[in-house]
Short mmCIF file of C-alpha atoms in Angstrom, two decimals:
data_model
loop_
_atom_site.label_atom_id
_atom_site.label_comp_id
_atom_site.label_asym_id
_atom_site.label_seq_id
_atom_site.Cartn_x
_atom_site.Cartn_y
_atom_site.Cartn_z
CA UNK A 129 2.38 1.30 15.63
CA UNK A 130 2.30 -1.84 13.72
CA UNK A 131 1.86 -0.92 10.63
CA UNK A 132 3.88 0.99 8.13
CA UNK A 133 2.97 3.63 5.65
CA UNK A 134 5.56 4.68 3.82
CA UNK A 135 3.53 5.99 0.15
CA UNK A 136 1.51 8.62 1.49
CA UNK A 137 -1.51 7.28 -0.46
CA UNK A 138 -3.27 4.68 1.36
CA UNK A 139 -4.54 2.39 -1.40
CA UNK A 140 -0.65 1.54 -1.76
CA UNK A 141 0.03 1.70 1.57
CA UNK A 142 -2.87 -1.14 2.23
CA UNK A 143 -1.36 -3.42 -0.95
CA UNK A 144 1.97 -3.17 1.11
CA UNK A 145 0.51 -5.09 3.92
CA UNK A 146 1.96 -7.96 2.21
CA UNK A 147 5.37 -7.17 2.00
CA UNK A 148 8.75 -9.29 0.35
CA UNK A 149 5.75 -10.45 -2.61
CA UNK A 150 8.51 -12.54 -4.15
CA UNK A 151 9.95 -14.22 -1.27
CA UNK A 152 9.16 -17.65 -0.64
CA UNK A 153 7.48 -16.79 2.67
CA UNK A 154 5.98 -13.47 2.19
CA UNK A 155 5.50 -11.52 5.42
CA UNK A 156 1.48 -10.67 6.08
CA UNK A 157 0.90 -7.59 7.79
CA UNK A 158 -3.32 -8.31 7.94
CA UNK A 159 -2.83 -11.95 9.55
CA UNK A 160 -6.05 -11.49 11.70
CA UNK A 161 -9.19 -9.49 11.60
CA UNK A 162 -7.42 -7.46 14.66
CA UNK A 163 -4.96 -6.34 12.55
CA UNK A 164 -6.95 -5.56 10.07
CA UNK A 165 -8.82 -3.05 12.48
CA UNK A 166 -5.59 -1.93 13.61
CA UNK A 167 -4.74 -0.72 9.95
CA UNK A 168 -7.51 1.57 9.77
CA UNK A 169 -7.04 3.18 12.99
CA UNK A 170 -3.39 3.49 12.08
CA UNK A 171 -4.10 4.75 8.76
CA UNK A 172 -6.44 7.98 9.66
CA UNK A 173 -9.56 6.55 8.08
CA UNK A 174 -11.35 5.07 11.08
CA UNK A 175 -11.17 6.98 14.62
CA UNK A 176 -12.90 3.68 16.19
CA UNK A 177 -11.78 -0.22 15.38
CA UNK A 178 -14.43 -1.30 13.30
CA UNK A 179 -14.58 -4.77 14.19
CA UNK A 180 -13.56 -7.05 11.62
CA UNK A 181 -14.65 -10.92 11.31
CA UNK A 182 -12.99 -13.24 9.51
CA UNK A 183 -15.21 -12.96 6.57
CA UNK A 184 -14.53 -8.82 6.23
CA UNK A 185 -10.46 -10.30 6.21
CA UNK A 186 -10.83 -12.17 3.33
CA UNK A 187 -12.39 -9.54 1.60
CA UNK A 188 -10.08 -7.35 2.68
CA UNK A 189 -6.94 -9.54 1.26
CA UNK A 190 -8.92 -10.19 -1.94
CA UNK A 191 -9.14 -6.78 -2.52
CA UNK A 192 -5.86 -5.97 -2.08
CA UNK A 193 -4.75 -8.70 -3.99
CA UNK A 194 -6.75 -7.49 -6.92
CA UNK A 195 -5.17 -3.67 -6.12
CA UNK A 196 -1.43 -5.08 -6.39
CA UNK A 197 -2.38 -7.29 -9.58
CA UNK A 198 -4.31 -4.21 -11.35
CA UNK A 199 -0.91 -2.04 -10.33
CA UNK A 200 1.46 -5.05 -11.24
CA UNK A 201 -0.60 -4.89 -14.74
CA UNK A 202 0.31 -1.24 -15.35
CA UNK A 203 3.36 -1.33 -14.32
CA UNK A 204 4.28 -3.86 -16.89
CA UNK A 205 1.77 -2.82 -19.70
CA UNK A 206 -0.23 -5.42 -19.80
CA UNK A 207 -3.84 -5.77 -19.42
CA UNK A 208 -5.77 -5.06 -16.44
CA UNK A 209 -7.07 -8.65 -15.52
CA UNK A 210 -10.67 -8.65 -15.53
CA UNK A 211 -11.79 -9.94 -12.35
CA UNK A 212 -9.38 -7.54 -10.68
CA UNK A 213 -11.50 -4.61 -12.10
CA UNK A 214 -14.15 -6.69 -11.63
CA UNK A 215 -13.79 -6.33 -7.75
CA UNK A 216 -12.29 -3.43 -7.63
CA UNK A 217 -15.40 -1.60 -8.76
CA UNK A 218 -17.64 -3.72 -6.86
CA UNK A 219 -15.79 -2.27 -3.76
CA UNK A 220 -15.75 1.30 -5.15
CA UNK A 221 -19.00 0.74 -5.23
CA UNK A 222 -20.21 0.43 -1.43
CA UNK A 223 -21.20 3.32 1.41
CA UNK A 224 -18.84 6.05 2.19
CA UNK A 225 -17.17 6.22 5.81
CA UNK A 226 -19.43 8.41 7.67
CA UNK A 227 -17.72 11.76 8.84
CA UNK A 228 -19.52 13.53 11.56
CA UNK A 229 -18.65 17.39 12.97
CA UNK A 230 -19.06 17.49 16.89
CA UNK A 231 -17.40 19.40 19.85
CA UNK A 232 -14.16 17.91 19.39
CA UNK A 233 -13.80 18.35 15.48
CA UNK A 234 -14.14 15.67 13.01
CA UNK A 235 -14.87 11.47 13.76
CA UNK A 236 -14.46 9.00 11.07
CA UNK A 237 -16.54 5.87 12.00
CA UNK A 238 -17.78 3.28 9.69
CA UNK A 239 -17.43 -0.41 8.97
CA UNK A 240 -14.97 -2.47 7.61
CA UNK A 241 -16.74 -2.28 3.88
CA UNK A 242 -17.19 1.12 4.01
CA UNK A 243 -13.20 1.51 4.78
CA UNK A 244 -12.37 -0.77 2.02
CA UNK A 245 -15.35 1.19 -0.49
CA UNK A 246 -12.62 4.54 0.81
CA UNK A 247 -10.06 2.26 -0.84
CA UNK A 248 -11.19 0.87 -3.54
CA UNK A 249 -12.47 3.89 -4.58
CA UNK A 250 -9.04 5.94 -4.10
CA UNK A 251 -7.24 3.02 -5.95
CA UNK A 252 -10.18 3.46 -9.19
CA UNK A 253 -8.53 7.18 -9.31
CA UNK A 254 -5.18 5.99 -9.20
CA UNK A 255 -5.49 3.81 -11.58
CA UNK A 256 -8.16 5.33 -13.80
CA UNK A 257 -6.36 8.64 -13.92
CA UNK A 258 -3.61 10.89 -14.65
CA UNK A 259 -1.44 9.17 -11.56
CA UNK A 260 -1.44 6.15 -12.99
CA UNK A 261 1.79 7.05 -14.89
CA UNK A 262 3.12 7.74 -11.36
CA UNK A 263 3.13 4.14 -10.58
CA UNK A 264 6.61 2.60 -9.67
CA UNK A 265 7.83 -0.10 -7.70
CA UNK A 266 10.80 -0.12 -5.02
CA UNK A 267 14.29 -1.21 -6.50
CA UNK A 268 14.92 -2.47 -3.83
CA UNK A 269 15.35 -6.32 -4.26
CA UNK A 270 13.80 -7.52 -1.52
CA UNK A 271 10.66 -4.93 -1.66
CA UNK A 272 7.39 -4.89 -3.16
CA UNK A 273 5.72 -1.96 -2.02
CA UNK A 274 4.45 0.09 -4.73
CA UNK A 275 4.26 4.25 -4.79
CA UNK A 276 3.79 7.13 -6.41
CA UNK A 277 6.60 8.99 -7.88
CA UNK A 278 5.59 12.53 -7.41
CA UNK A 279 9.23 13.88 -6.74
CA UNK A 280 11.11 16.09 -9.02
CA UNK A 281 12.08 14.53 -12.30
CA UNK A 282 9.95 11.19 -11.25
CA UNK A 283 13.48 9.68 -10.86
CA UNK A 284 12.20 8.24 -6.93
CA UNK A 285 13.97 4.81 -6.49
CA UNK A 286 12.50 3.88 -3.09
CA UNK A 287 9.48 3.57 -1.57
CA UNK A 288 10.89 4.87 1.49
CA UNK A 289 14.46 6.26 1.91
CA UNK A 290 14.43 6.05 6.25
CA UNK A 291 13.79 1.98 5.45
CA UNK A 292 14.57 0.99 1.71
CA UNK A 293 17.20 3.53 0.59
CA UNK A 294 18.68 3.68 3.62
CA UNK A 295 19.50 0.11 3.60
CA UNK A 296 20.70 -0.02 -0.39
CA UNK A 297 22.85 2.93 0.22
CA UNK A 298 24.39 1.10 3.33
CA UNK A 299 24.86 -2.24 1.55
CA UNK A 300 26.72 0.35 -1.25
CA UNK A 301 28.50 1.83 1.23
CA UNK A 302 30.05 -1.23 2.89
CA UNK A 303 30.71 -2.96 -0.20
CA UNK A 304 33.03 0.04 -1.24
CA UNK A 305 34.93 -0.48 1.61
CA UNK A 306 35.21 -3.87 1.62
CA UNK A 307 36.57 -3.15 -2.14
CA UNK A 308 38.49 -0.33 -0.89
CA UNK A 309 40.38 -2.99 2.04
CA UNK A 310 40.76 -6.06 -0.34
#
């Protein structure tokens, strides 16, 4: 599996394909239209590749761009930027991924615009809605994915505690024994 999904909620999941944001050299998980296809597979929306170009990437990473800035916005109170939205919607706004019932159960096919219209439009309810106030981003320094916080008390740190926490409570860990051996 190359890819990671670590929010349950795939809008977030897809904005965390650029991961370390505020490093110098972010690390991009969507670096070709290949991966691109492989994050719909991966993610349970497509059963079939659905052959991205280099023209569906870019749309792709400007829509996810737009996600993380509209997120970013709420997360710090501010305004939703305007051509964010803008985009957004116009993504919300295209053909459903067509489910079909055969023999074998359920296939999910569709193009690349249709999986980012699945997206866009999940994001819009995120966003738009009562989960909004959900929104939180991992404390962990070097992290930027973003999640919902839908656990007990909405007092969630991580976006992940098998990758993120794990590795804070480690670094705790060792530093208390360093302290504890000085």
């Amino acid at each position: 599996m190359t890819h990671a999904f670590p929010c349950g909620t795939l809008p977030l999941d897809f904005v965390g394909t650029r991961r370390a944001r505020r490093n110098v050299a972010p690390l991009e998980k969507l670096a070709s239209p290949d991966m691109l296809d492989d994050w719909f597979v991966e993610a349970g929306m497509l059963d079939l590749a659905p052959g991205a170009n280099e023209a569906d990437l870019a749309i792709a990473i400007e829509l996810r761009e737009s996600i993380y800035s509209l997120v970013a916005a709420r997360l710090n109170d501010r305004p939703l930027p305007a051509e964010a939205v803008a985009e957004l919607n116009l993504q919300a706004s295209g053909l459903p991924v067509t489910l079909r019932l055969g023999p074998d159960g359920l296939t999910r096919t569709g193009s690349v615009s249709q999986g980012l219209a699945a997206l866009a439009r999940e994001a819009v309810e995120i966003l738009g809605g009562d989960q909004e106030a959900l929104l939180r981003e991992c404390s962990r320094p070097e992290c930027t994915q973003v999640y919902l916080d839908r656990s007990r008390g909405h007092r969630r740190e991580w976006c992940a505690m098998r990758t993120c926490g794990n590795r804070v409570k480690a670094a705790a860990y060792r530093a208390r024994q360093h302290t504890v051996k000085a």
